[in-house]
Short mmCIF file of C-alpha atoms in Angstrom, two decimals:
data_model
loop_
_atom_site.label_atom_id
_atom_site.label_comp_id
_atom_site.label_asym_id
_atom_site.label_seq_id
_atom_site.Cartn_x
_atom_site.Cartn_y
_atom_site.Cartn_z
CA MET A 1 -51.78 1.73 20.97
CA SER A 2 -49.59 -0.22 18.86
CA ALA A 3 -46.96 0.89 16.75
CA THR A 4 -48.88 -0.25 13.75
CA ALA A 5 -51.79 1.60 14.72
CA VAL A 6 -50.02 5.06 15.35
CA LEU A 7 -48.49 4.77 11.97
CA ALA A 8 -51.88 4.14 10.68
CA ALA A 9 -53.13 7.14 12.32
CA ALA A 10 -50.42 9.36 11.46
CA GLY A 11 -51.56 8.47 7.86
CA GLY A 12 -49.91 10.55 4.90
CA ASN A 13 -48.46 13.10 7.50
CA THR A 14 -45.47 10.56 8.33
CA PRO A 15 -42.33 11.56 6.47
CA SER A 16 -40.54 8.55 4.65
CA ILE A 17 -37.35 7.54 4.60
CA PRO A 18 -35.75 6.77 1.49
CA ALA A 19 -34.03 3.53 0.99
CA PRO A 20 -30.49 3.97 -0.38
CA HIS A 21 -29.84 3.32 -3.61
CA ILE A 22 -26.65 1.01 -4.30
CA GLU A 23 -25.28 0.09 -7.32
CA TYR A 24 -24.10 -3.20 -6.42
CA GLY A 25 -22.29 -4.37 -10.00
CA GLN A 26 -20.17 -1.23 -9.94
CA LEU A 27 -19.25 -2.04 -6.37
CA SER A 28 -18.58 -5.79 -6.89
CA PRO A 29 -14.80 -5.55 -6.90
CA MET A 30 -14.89 -4.65 -3.12
CA LEU A 31 -17.90 -6.71 -2.44
CA VAL A 32 -16.19 -9.96 -3.69
CA VAL A 33 -13.42 -9.06 -1.67
CA PHE A 34 -15.37 -8.42 1.49
CA ALA A 35 -17.19 -11.60 0.62
CA ALA A 36 -14.12 -13.43 0.73
CA ALA A 37 -12.83 -12.23 3.71
CA VAL A 38 -16.08 -12.99 5.79
CA ALA A 39 -15.82 -16.34 4.44
CA GLY A 40 -12.12 -16.99 5.65
CA VAL A 41 -13.71 -16.11 9.22
CA LEU A 42 -16.38 -18.94 9.18
CA VAL A 43 -13.45 -21.28 7.64
CA GLU A 44 -11.53 -20.44 11.26
CA ALA A 45 -14.84 -21.31 12.83
CA PHE A 46 -15.78 -24.48 11.07
CA VAL A 47 -12.97 -26.30 9.17
CA PRO A 48 -10.94 -28.34 10.83
CA ARG A 49 -7.29 -27.16 11.72
CA ARG A 50 -5.42 -29.55 9.33
CA TYR A 51 -7.64 -28.29 6.33
CA ARG A 52 -7.51 -24.51 6.97
CA HIS A 53 -4.23 -23.44 5.27
CA TRP A 54 -4.97 -24.64 2.09
CA THR A 55 -8.81 -23.51 2.14
CA GLN A 56 -7.64 -20.04 3.12
CA VAL A 57 -5.18 -20.04 0.26
CA THR A 58 -7.61 -21.15 -2.03
CA LEU A 59 -10.55 -18.62 -1.06
CA ALA A 60 -8.36 -15.79 -1.01
CA LEU A 61 -6.76 -16.56 -4.45
CA ALA A 62 -10.21 -17.02 -5.75
CA GLY A 63 -11.84 -13.98 -4.13
CA LEU A 64 -8.84 -11.75 -5.44
CA VAL A 65 -8.84 -13.16 -9.18
CA GLY A 66 -12.56 -12.80 -9.00
CA ALA A 67 -12.44 -9.37 -7.96
CA PHE A 68 -9.77 -8.21 -10.92
CA VAL A 69 -12.04 -9.97 -13.09
CA ALA A 70 -15.04 -7.72 -12.07
CA VAL A 71 -12.60 -4.68 -12.44
CA VAL A 72 -11.68 -5.79 -16.04
CA VAL A 73 -15.44 -6.40 -16.77
CA LEU A 74 -16.20 -2.63 -15.55
CA ALA A 75 -13.26 -1.39 -17.60
CA VAL A 76 -14.35 -3.06 -20.66
CA GLN A 77 -17.84 -1.59 -20.15
CA SER A 78 -16.14 1.82 -19.95
CA HIS A 79 -16.85 2.43 -16.45
CA GLY A 80 -14.31 4.93 -15.07
CA PHE A 81 -13.33 5.83 -18.49
CA THR A 82 -16.47 7.03 -20.71
CA ARG A 83 -18.73 6.17 -18.14
CA ILE A 84 -17.98 8.05 -14.64
CA ASP A 85 -20.18 8.28 -11.58
CA LEU A 86 -20.79 8.34 -7.99
CA LEU A 87 -22.04 5.51 -6.11
CA ALA A 88 -23.80 4.53 -3.05
CA MET A 89 -25.24 7.76 -2.16
CA GLU A 90 -22.36 9.67 -3.55
CA SER A 91 -19.96 8.28 -1.05
CA VAL A 92 -17.72 6.21 -3.86
CA ALA A 93 -16.39 7.27 -6.66
CA MET A 94 -16.33 5.07 -10.10
CA ASP A 95 -13.54 6.91 -12.29
CA GLY A 96 -10.42 6.19 -14.03
CA PRO A 97 -7.99 6.58 -11.27
CA ALA A 98 -10.19 4.47 -8.80
CA LEU A 99 -10.69 1.66 -10.92
CA PHE A 100 -7.05 1.66 -12.28
CA LEU A 101 -5.35 1.56 -8.78
CA GLN A 102 -7.98 -1.06 -7.56
CA GLY A 103 -6.73 -3.21 -10.53
CA VAL A 104 -3.17 -2.60 -9.32
CA ILE A 105 -3.96 -3.31 -5.70
CA LEU A 106 -5.55 -6.67 -6.59
CA LEU A 107 -2.76 -7.94 -8.85
CA ALA A 108 -0.25 -6.73 -6.00
CA SER A 109 -2.43 -8.70 -3.47
CA VAL A 110 -2.36 -11.72 -5.49
CA VAL A 111 1.36 -12.11 -5.73
CA ALA A 112 1.63 -11.25 -1.89
CA VAL A 113 -0.70 -14.14 -0.82
CA LEU A 114 1.62 -16.36 -3.18
CA THR A 115 4.54 -15.31 -0.68
CA TYR A 116 1.87 -15.98 2.20
CA ALA A 117 1.48 -19.68 0.97
CA GLU A 118 4.81 -20.44 1.13
CA ARG A 119 5.85 -23.41 3.64
CA ARG A 120 9.16 -24.90 2.14
CA LEU A 121 11.38 -22.26 3.53
CA GLU A 122 10.81 -22.81 7.46
CA PRO A 123 11.79 -26.13 8.58
CA LYS A 124 9.09 -28.38 9.59
CA ALA A 125 7.10 -28.08 12.90
CA GLY A 126 5.70 -31.22 14.57
CA GLY A 127 6.34 -32.96 11.27
CA LEU A 128 4.23 -30.58 9.22
CA PRO A 129 5.19 -28.15 7.11
CA ALA A 130 5.49 -24.32 8.45
CA ASP A 131 5.03 -20.55 6.98
CA ALA A 132 6.50 -17.62 7.89
CA PHE A 133 3.86 -16.90 10.72
CA ALA A 134 3.73 -17.37 14.47
CA ALA A 135 2.35 -21.08 15.30
CA GLN A 136 -0.23 -19.58 17.72
CA ALA A 137 -0.13 -15.83 17.74
CA ALA A 138 -1.80 -15.29 21.19
CA ALA A 139 1.27 -17.42 22.97
CA THR A 140 3.74 -15.54 24.93
CA PRO A 141 6.98 -15.73 22.89
CA GLY A 142 9.19 -18.23 24.16
CA GLY A 143 6.81 -19.54 26.65
CA GLU A 144 5.46 -22.98 27.28
CA GLN A 145 2.20 -22.42 25.39
CA GLU A 146 4.06 -21.59 22.09
CA ARG A 147 6.65 -24.47 22.11
CA ALA A 148 3.28 -26.72 22.36
CA ALA A 149 2.03 -25.10 19.83
CA VAL A 150 4.98 -25.43 17.24
CA ARG A 151 5.37 -29.21 18.52
CA ALA A 152 1.79 -29.49 17.31
CA GLY A 153 2.17 -27.90 14.16
CA PHE A 154 -0.19 -25.20 14.64
CA ALA A 155 -0.11 -22.35 11.95
CA THR A 156 -2.02 -19.08 12.01
CA SER A 157 -4.28 -19.16 8.90
CA GLU A 158 -6.17 -16.18 10.21
CA VAL A 159 -3.62 -14.14 8.19
CA PHE A 160 -5.49 -14.65 5.06
CA PRO A 161 -8.86 -13.15 6.14
CA LEU A 162 -6.92 -10.39 7.86
CA THR A 163 -5.23 -9.88 4.59
CA MET A 164 -8.68 -9.75 2.86
CA PHE A 165 -10.00 -7.23 4.93
CA ALA A 166 -6.99 -4.93 4.64
CA VAL A 167 -7.33 -5.33 0.73
CA GLY A 168 -11.02 -4.58 0.89
CA GLY A 169 -10.17 -1.22 2.76
CA MET A 170 -7.48 -0.51 0.29
CA LEU A 171 -10.00 -0.78 -2.88
CA LEU A 172 -12.33 1.60 -1.24
CA PHE A 173 -9.68 3.99 0.22
CA PRO A 174 -9.10 5.75 -3.45
CA ALA A 175 -12.13 5.46 -4.25
CA ALA A 176 -13.89 7.16 -1.47
CA ASN A 177 -15.54 10.38 -2.23
CA ASP A 178 -16.19 11.69 0.98
CA LEU A 179 -14.03 12.14 4.04
CA LEU A 180 -15.85 9.80 6.21
CA THR A 181 -15.74 7.13 3.85
CA MET A 182 -12.42 7.64 3.30
CA PHE A 183 -11.46 7.60 7.20
CA VAL A 184 -13.62 4.15 7.37
CA ALA A 185 -11.50 2.85 4.52
CA LEU A 186 -8.40 3.90 6.52
CA GLU A 187 -9.37 2.15 9.60
CA VAL A 188 -10.52 -1.38 7.68
CA PHE A 189 -7.20 -1.73 6.17
CA SER A 190 -4.94 -0.25 8.83
CA LEU A 191 -6.19 -2.73 12.09
CA PRO A 192 -5.52 -5.80 10.26
CA LEU A 193 -1.91 -4.44 9.14
CA TYR A 194 -1.29 -3.91 12.79
CA LEU A 195 -2.12 -7.55 13.54
CA LEU A 196 -0.18 -8.55 10.75
CA CYS A 197 2.74 -7.19 11.78
CA ALA A 198 2.90 -9.03 15.12
CA LEU A 199 2.98 -12.39 13.43
CA ALA A 200 6.33 -13.06 12.61
CA ARG A 201 7.41 -16.72 13.49
CA ARG A 202 10.97 -15.91 14.05
CA ARG A 203 12.14 -12.61 16.35
CA ARG A 204 8.88 -12.80 17.77
CA LEU A 205 9.66 -9.90 20.24
CA LEU A 206 10.97 -7.49 17.40
CA SER A 207 7.99 -8.50 15.31
CA GLN A 208 5.35 -7.46 18.58
CA GLU A 209 7.63 -4.28 18.79
CA ALA A 210 7.12 -3.40 15.39
CA ALA A 211 3.19 -3.90 15.64
CA VAL A 212 3.05 -1.72 18.56
CA LYS A 213 5.33 1.19 16.98
CA TYR A 214 3.04 0.90 13.85
CA PHE A 215 -0.31 0.85 16.19
CA LEU A 216 0.56 3.90 18.34
CA LEU A 217 1.85 6.09 15.69
CA GLY A 218 -0.65 4.89 13.05
CA ALA A 219 -3.56 5.73 15.99
CA PHE A 220 -2.18 9.37 16.38
CA ALA A 221 -2.38 9.83 12.44
CA SER A 222 -5.60 8.45 12.19
CA ALA A 223 -6.48 11.06 15.11
CA PHE A 224 -4.99 13.65 12.64
CA PHE A 225 -7.10 12.83 9.88
CA LEU A 226 -10.30 12.77 11.70
CA PHE A 227 -9.79 15.92 13.51
CA GLY A 228 -9.23 17.28 10.19
CA THR A 229 -12.44 15.97 8.69
CA ALA A 230 -14.46 17.60 11.48
CA LEU A 231 -12.88 21.27 10.82
CA LEU A 232 -13.54 21.03 7.02
CA TYR A 233 -16.97 19.83 7.86
CA GLY A 234 -17.32 22.91 10.04
CA TYR A 235 -15.87 24.98 7.28
CA ALA A 236 -17.81 23.82 4.36
CA GLY A 237 -20.72 22.01 5.96
CA SER A 238 -20.35 18.63 4.12
CA VAL A 239 -17.74 15.93 3.98
CA LYS A 240 -18.18 15.42 0.16
CA LEU A 241 -15.05 16.31 -1.39
CA GLY A 242 -16.82 17.70 -4.10
CA ASP A 243 -18.79 20.15 -2.09
CA ILE A 244 -15.82 21.18 -0.07
CA GLY A 245 -14.42 21.75 -3.17
CA ASP A 246 -17.18 24.22 -4.53
CA VAL A 247 -17.12 25.95 -1.10
CA ILE A 248 -13.47 26.94 -1.36
CA SER A 249 -13.77 27.97 -4.98
CA GLY A 250 -16.58 29.87 -4.49
CA LYS A 251 -19.03 27.87 -6.65
CA ALA A 252 -21.43 26.87 -3.97
CA MET A 253 -24.34 28.61 -2.24
CA THR A 254 -23.11 29.63 1.20
CA THR A 255 -25.71 29.23 3.93
CA PRO A 256 -25.94 32.02 6.58
CA ALA A 257 -24.07 29.32 9.38
CA GLN A 258 -21.05 29.16 6.78
CA LEU A 259 -20.57 33.05 6.19
CA SER A 260 -18.67 33.20 9.37
CA THR A 261 -16.48 30.15 8.99
CA THR A 262 -15.85 30.95 5.13
CA GLN A 263 -14.54 34.31 5.86
CA SER A 264 -11.26 33.05 7.06
CA ASP A 265 -9.08 30.29 5.36
CA ALA A 266 -7.64 29.32 8.92
CA LEU A 267 -10.22 26.59 9.48
CA VAL A 268 -9.69 25.38 5.76
CA LEU A 269 -6.05 25.19 5.88
CA THR A 270 -5.77 23.78 9.67
CA GLY A 271 -8.02 21.06 8.44
CA LEU A 272 -6.00 20.12 5.36
CA ALA A 273 -3.10 19.96 7.25
CA MET A 274 -4.33 17.37 9.68
CA LEU A 275 -5.62 15.53 6.47
CA ALA A 276 -2.11 15.74 5.20
CA VAL A 277 -0.39 14.46 8.25
CA GLY A 278 -2.62 11.34 8.21
CA LEU A 279 -1.71 10.59 4.45
CA LEU A 280 1.74 11.56 4.34
CA PHE A 281 2.12 9.13 7.72
CA LYS A 282 0.52 5.92 5.35
CA VAL A 283 2.78 6.82 2.37
CA ALA A 284 5.95 7.02 4.61
CA ALA A 285 6.81 10.88 3.66
CA VAL A 286 9.52 12.82 5.73
CA PRO A 287 8.81 13.79 8.43
CA PHE A 288 6.20 11.22 9.16
CA HIS A 289 8.75 8.21 8.08
CA SER A 290 10.14 7.06 11.56
CA TRP A 291 7.89 4.09 11.74
CA THR A 292 8.78 2.47 8.37
CA PRO A 293 12.44 1.08 9.06
CA ASP A 294 11.41 -0.51 12.51
CA VAL A 295 8.07 -1.82 10.80
CA TYR A 296 9.44 -3.28 7.72
CA GLN A 297 12.77 -5.12 9.31
CA GLY A 298 9.93 -6.59 12.30
CA ALA A 299 7.09 -7.62 10.53
CA PRO A 300 7.13 -11.20 8.61
CA THR A 301 9.00 -10.41 5.25
CA PRO A 302 5.67 -11.43 3.10
CA VAL A 303 3.67 -8.68 5.09
CA THR A 304 6.55 -6.16 4.82
CA GLY A 305 6.47 -6.61 0.95
CA PHE A 306 2.46 -6.55 0.82
CA MET A 307 2.53 -3.12 3.10
CA ALA A 308 5.08 -1.57 0.93
CA ALA A 309 3.37 -2.11 -2.25
CA ALA A 310 -0.41 -2.24 -1.68
CA THR A 311 -0.26 0.36 1.24
CA LYS A 312 1.72 3.14 -0.96
CA VAL A 313 -0.89 2.29 -4.12
CA ALA A 314 -3.94 2.70 -1.69
CA ALA A 315 -2.60 5.92 0.27
CA PHE A 316 -1.20 8.02 -2.98
CA GLY A 317 -4.92 7.27 -4.66
CA ALA A 318 -6.55 8.73 -1.93
CA PHE A 319 -3.89 11.42 -1.54
CA LEU A 320 -4.44 12.35 -5.41
CA ARG A 321 -8.30 12.40 -5.01
CA LEU A 322 -8.28 14.71 -1.97
CA PHE A 323 -5.97 17.47 -3.60
CA TYR A 324 -7.08 17.07 -6.81
CA VAL A 325 -10.87 17.05 -6.29
CA ALA A 326 -11.53 18.70 -2.82
CA PHE A 327 -8.49 21.42 -2.77
CA PRO A 328 -7.44 22.25 -6.29
CA GLY A 329 -8.75 25.70 -5.19
CA LEU A 330 -5.78 25.95 -2.41
CA ARG A 331 -2.97 24.79 -4.43
CA LEU A 332 -1.08 27.94 -4.10
CA ASP A 333 -1.32 27.26 -0.40
CA TRP A 334 -0.37 23.59 -0.21
CA ARG A 335 1.99 23.15 -3.43
CA PRO A 336 4.93 24.99 -1.41
CA VAL A 337 4.55 22.65 1.48
CA MET A 338 4.31 19.69 -0.21
CA TRP A 339 7.72 20.94 -2.37
CA GLY A 340 9.37 20.87 0.92
CA VAL A 341 7.80 17.56 1.91
CA ALA A 342 9.01 16.00 -1.21
CA ILE A 343 12.40 17.30 -1.30
CA LEU A 344 13.13 16.17 2.43
CA THR A 345 11.63 12.75 1.55
CA MET A 346 13.55 12.21 -1.51
CA VAL A 347 17.02 13.39 0.30
CA VAL A 348 16.36 11.79 3.79
CA GLY A 349 15.38 8.56 2.16
CA ALA A 350 18.42 8.20 -0.26
CA VAL A 351 20.96 9.16 2.19
CA LEU A 352 19.97 7.16 5.12
CA ALA A 353 19.91 4.44 3.24
CA VAL A 354 23.49 4.77 2.48
CA THR A 355 24.31 4.15 6.23
CA GLN A 356 22.17 0.75 6.57
CA GLN A 357 23.77 -2.53 7.11
CA ASP A 358 20.12 -4.57 7.00
CA VAL A 359 18.35 -5.23 3.74
CA LYS A 360 15.13 -5.08 5.03
CA ARG A 361 16.00 -1.62 6.67
CA LEU A 362 17.65 -0.48 3.40
CA LEU A 363 14.41 -1.38 1.30
CA ALA A 364 12.23 0.46 3.79
CA TYR A 365 14.49 3.70 3.26
CA SER A 366 14.26 3.32 -0.14
CA SER A 367 10.65 2.90 -0.08
CA ILE A 368 10.84 6.58 1.60
CA ALA A 369 13.16 7.91 -1.31
CA HIS A 370 10.13 6.52 -3.69
CA ALA A 371 7.50 8.29 -2.01
CA GLY A 372 9.21 11.63 -2.22
CA PHE A 373 9.64 10.64 -6.37
CA ILE A 374 5.61 10.10 -6.29
CA LEU A 375 5.29 13.16 -4.49
CA THR A 376 6.82 15.16 -7.61
CA GLY A 377 4.13 13.94 -9.58
CA VAL A 378 1.64 14.62 -7.37
CA ILE A 379 2.94 18.34 -7.16
CA ALA A 380 2.66 18.77 -10.79
CA VAL A 381 -1.42 19.34 -10.56
CA ASN A 382 -1.84 18.19 -14.19
CA LYS A 383 -3.56 15.57 -16.11
CA GLN A 384 -0.09 14.14 -16.98
CA GLY A 385 0.91 14.26 -13.27
CA ILE A 386 -2.18 12.25 -12.36
CA SER A 387 -1.17 9.65 -15.12
CA SER A 388 2.38 9.45 -14.43
CA VAL A 389 1.66 9.00 -10.54
CA LEU A 390 -0.60 6.01 -11.68
CA PHE A 391 2.06 4.29 -13.78
CA TYR A 392 4.89 4.48 -11.06
CA LEU A 393 2.58 2.78 -8.60
CA LEU A 394 1.82 -0.03 -10.81
CA ALA A 395 5.64 -0.21 -11.86
CA TYR A 396 6.84 0.47 -7.86
CA SER A 397 4.56 -2.40 -6.54
CA PHE A 398 5.60 -5.39 -8.36
CA VAL A 399 9.36 -4.46 -7.99
CA THR A 400 8.85 -4.21 -4.08
CA LEU A 401 6.82 -7.26 -3.85
CA GLY A 402 9.50 -9.47 -5.80
CA ALA A 403 12.36 -7.74 -4.02
CA PHE A 404 10.95 -8.83 -0.54
CA ALA A 405 10.18 -12.21 -1.86
CA VAL A 406 14.08 -12.68 -2.72
CA VAL A 407 14.81 -11.73 0.86
CA THR A 408 12.88 -14.48 2.12
CA LEU A 409 15.19 -16.78 0.25
CA VAL A 410 18.49 -16.18 1.70
CA ARG A 411 18.46 -17.92 5.14
CA ASP A 412 20.69 -19.19 7.89
CA SER A 413 19.97 -21.08 11.25
CA LYS A 414 17.95 -18.19 12.68
CA GLY A 415 15.73 -17.59 9.61
CA GLU A 416 16.35 -15.03 7.32
CA ALA A 417 19.72 -13.49 6.82
CA THR A 418 18.99 -9.95 6.21
CA HIS A 419 22.54 -8.21 7.27
CA LEU A 420 24.18 -7.26 4.10
CA SER A 421 27.21 -9.15 5.18
CA SER A 422 25.25 -12.25 4.83
CA TRP A 423 24.78 -11.41 1.20
CA ALA A 424 28.62 -11.21 0.34
CA GLY A 425 29.32 -13.59 -2.81
CA LEU A 426 25.58 -14.56 -2.96
CA GLY A 427 26.21 -14.43 -6.74
CA ARG A 428 28.80 -17.40 -6.67
CA ARG A 429 26.54 -19.46 -4.50
CA SER A 430 23.53 -18.46 -6.43
CA PRO A 431 23.79 -16.68 -9.32
CA LEU A 432 20.22 -16.92 -10.27
CA VAL A 433 18.72 -15.21 -7.03
CA ALA A 434 21.56 -12.59 -7.12
CA ALA A 435 21.00 -11.82 -10.72
CA VAL A 436 17.04 -11.35 -9.93
CA PHE A 437 17.79 -9.25 -6.78
CA ALA A 438 20.37 -7.31 -8.98
CA LEU A 439 17.41 -6.57 -11.48
CA PHE A 440 15.22 -5.30 -8.80
CA LEU A 441 17.56 -3.19 -7.34
CA LEU A 442 18.42 -1.52 -10.68
CA ALA A 443 14.61 -0.88 -11.29
CA PHE A 444 14.65 0.62 -7.77
CA ALA A 445 17.63 3.15 -9.18
CA GLY A 446 15.63 3.68 -12.27
CA ILE A 447 18.37 2.42 -14.80
CA PRO A 448 17.27 2.40 -18.49
CA LEU A 449 15.02 -0.56 -19.53
CA THR A 450 13.55 -1.59 -16.63
CA SER A 451 10.25 -0.44 -15.07
CA GLY A 452 11.82 1.94 -12.68
CA PHE A 453 12.97 4.27 -15.15
CA THR A 454 10.07 4.77 -17.20
CA GLY A 455 8.20 5.64 -13.99
CA LYS A 456 10.60 7.97 -12.62
CA PHE A 457 11.19 9.70 -16.30
CA ALA A 458 7.23 9.84 -16.41
CA VAL A 459 6.94 11.69 -12.99
CA PHE A 460 9.89 13.59 -13.51
CA GLN A 461 8.25 15.04 -17.19
CA ALA A 462 5.26 15.53 -15.29
CA ALA A 463 6.61 17.71 -12.74
CA ALA A 464 8.67 19.75 -15.03
CA SER A 465 5.62 20.50 -17.41
CA GLY A 466 4.07 21.79 -14.12
CA GLY A 467 6.71 24.27 -13.53
CA ALA A 468 8.40 22.27 -10.72
CA THR A 469 12.35 21.90 -12.48
CA PRO A 470 14.02 22.72 -9.30
CA LEU A 471 12.03 19.62 -7.79
CA VAL A 472 13.05 17.60 -10.68
CA VAL A 473 16.78 18.38 -10.20
CA VAL A 474 16.63 17.56 -6.57
CA GLY A 475 14.85 14.18 -7.73
CA VAL A 476 17.82 13.33 -10.49
CA LEU A 477 20.56 13.78 -7.81
CA SER A 478 18.69 12.07 -5.19
CA SER A 479 18.47 9.17 -7.59
CA ALA A 480 22.06 9.48 -8.17
CA VAL A 481 22.78 9.07 -4.31
CA ALA A 482 20.30 6.17 -4.24
CA ALA A 483 21.75 4.63 -7.13
CA PHE A 484 25.26 4.28 -5.02
CA PHE A 485 23.63 2.05 -2.17
CA TYR A 486 21.68 -0.28 -4.87
CA ILE A 487 24.74 -0.74 -6.78
CA ARG A 488 27.17 -1.16 -3.71
CA VAL A 489 24.94 -4.28 -3.07
CA ILE A 490 25.13 -5.72 -6.40
CA VAL A 491 28.99 -5.33 -6.07
CA LEU A 492 28.74 -7.06 -2.63
CA MET A 493 27.19 -9.88 -4.25
CA PHE A 494 28.95 -10.51 -7.21
CA PHE A 495 32.60 -9.40 -6.27
CA SER A 496 32.72 -10.43 -2.75
CA ASP A 497 34.22 -13.69 -1.31
CA PRO A 498 31.23 -15.73 0.41
CA GLN A 499 31.63 -15.90 4.13
CA PRO A 500 32.87 -19.83 5.14
CA GLY A 501 29.79 -21.23 6.69
CA GLY A 502 27.57 -18.51 5.73
CA PRO A 503 23.79 -18.32 4.68
CA THR A 504 22.26 -20.62 1.86
CA VAL A 505 19.75 -19.81 -0.47
CA ALA A 506 16.61 -21.90 0.13
CA VAL A 507 14.43 -23.43 -2.90
CA PRO A 508 11.15 -22.39 -2.73
CA SER A 509 8.17 -23.84 -3.89
CA ALA A 510 6.13 -22.95 -6.73
CA PHE A 511 4.04 -20.06 -4.93
CA THR A 512 7.48 -17.68 -4.27
CA ALA A 513 8.75 -18.53 -7.56
CA THR A 514 5.73 -17.70 -9.32
CA ALA A 515 5.94 -14.10 -6.96
CA ILE A 516 9.35 -13.69 -8.17
CA GLY A 517 8.52 -14.54 -11.77
CA VAL A 518 5.94 -11.93 -12.05
CA GLY A 519 8.21 -9.60 -10.36
CA VAL A 520 10.47 -9.94 -13.16
CA LEU A 521 8.41 -10.18 -15.89
CA VAL A 522 6.64 -6.86 -15.08
CA THR A 523 9.69 -5.17 -14.05
CA LEU A 524 11.18 -5.89 -17.39
CA GLY A 525 7.85 -5.54 -19.46
CA LEU A 526 6.92 -2.06 -18.32
CA GLY A 527 10.77 -1.03 -19.17
CA LEU A 528 10.87 -2.22 -22.37
CA LEU A 529 7.16 -2.01 -23.77
CA PRO A 530 5.62 0.75 -21.68
CA GLN A 531 3.37 2.45 -24.12
CA TYR A 532 0.05 0.55 -23.38
CA PHE A 533 0.15 1.43 -19.90
CA LEU A 534 1.33 4.93 -20.14
CA ASP A 535 -1.76 5.16 -22.28
CA LEU A 536 -3.97 3.16 -19.99
CA ALA A 537 -2.77 5.33 -17.07
CA SER A 538 -3.34 8.47 -19.32
CA LYS A 539 -7.04 7.44 -20.23
CA ALA A 540 -7.92 6.41 -16.35
CA SER A 541 -6.54 9.91 -15.26
CA LEU A 542 -9.82 11.75 -15.31
CA PHE A 543 -11.66 12.26 -11.54
CA VAL A 544 -15.44 12.60 -10.81
CA ARG A 545 -16.89 15.09 -8.96
#
């Protein structure tokens, strides 16, 4: 008997499987980015090599801009503000924090792609312009195959679809409303980053070493996250964040199977700890920070800027959603632990940065310290804490992208000159570049009239209102220590004699110049006129359950 006949004989006794209801319009920012990523893969397959680079640049920028337009349209229609909802069978949240962070990630990614597209800084390869990425990623570093690829002028244009897949995962990560969706998003944006870290044109072995370290430690962190998900499912009988929160608070009806698991907090606290390990690794918080300096130093500098900005935005968005939606009932348990993590992160990041002699490693430890400052806003456990973290992430992402874009300009015969001694006297050789980098360093330090000051003031004020005044004191002291090494670099640039035969400042194309210009404008704009964006972050600080 055929399958059709069997179904016909069963008639109405066969249970129907309901088709999932997908809100494609509200999911359009992610769908546009993933569509551009898939189209980028097709470009690699069918477009001739000599046309791929500019085709990929155009496609990536068009996809990111189109996705940002979709975010703006949703915001104008009050989605995420007065119209908050759960989408895709309640696996994705459409609320203020998700929409705000998606907009920040997309804008940061546009700036990052502009730095990817730069082809004027590296010497020509085979008579053709070259970018920051390896000529042929699969070739052995220093081998004949690599030399042949360089002579032929090959370029690894696959970096653009890889980045688009990473951006798609980042958009989903802070919007995920269940732990499995969050894990899938984590892997979707992590796997491309592991590859991108290994693709530097210069110092390829260092780049590949960075990628291996990031991959191995990232795999362990992902395993912790997944094991934590399994424990929480065993505790609550659901992976949805709202359902877990209801079980913890006692609002949900407990099934007979859950009576034994919910009598003790051991399962839920262990699961929460494992989830926290996975997320703290992504935000580079102490003691899960050891990968950060090596990876930031070894990865291609445009990728480093993208990771430092967009990854931190996505990871802190997921961090907020997890702790504010699923675990508000356990705040007495997780707040003391986060106090310790935040203090360690601020102090270790600031103190170790003082000892660094490499600009990229210095910025890496600066990134670690900033993760601690952002954690003070998370610990506030109030609406003001959410809005302050959202604003801080907006401000921090553009300062970071601008700073790493400036790093690509200071060069010697070996490529980027990242040792601090090479930056001595930069203010005399190129006053404009030195002044721009000094502005970014002052923003990192939290000097007034920059975006960094407004962001730090917002998170410290939120923490103080949430009863974490001692944490604010530690944050202010750590900021003072951090200011020392930022100002040390400024003094080195403007009050030291340049080395004879030292590095030069390359003249970038319009791509890198635009990226740096956007960073300067946002840094000054959020420092001088921050109120509109503070109000926007405040309006966007309501999570949906």
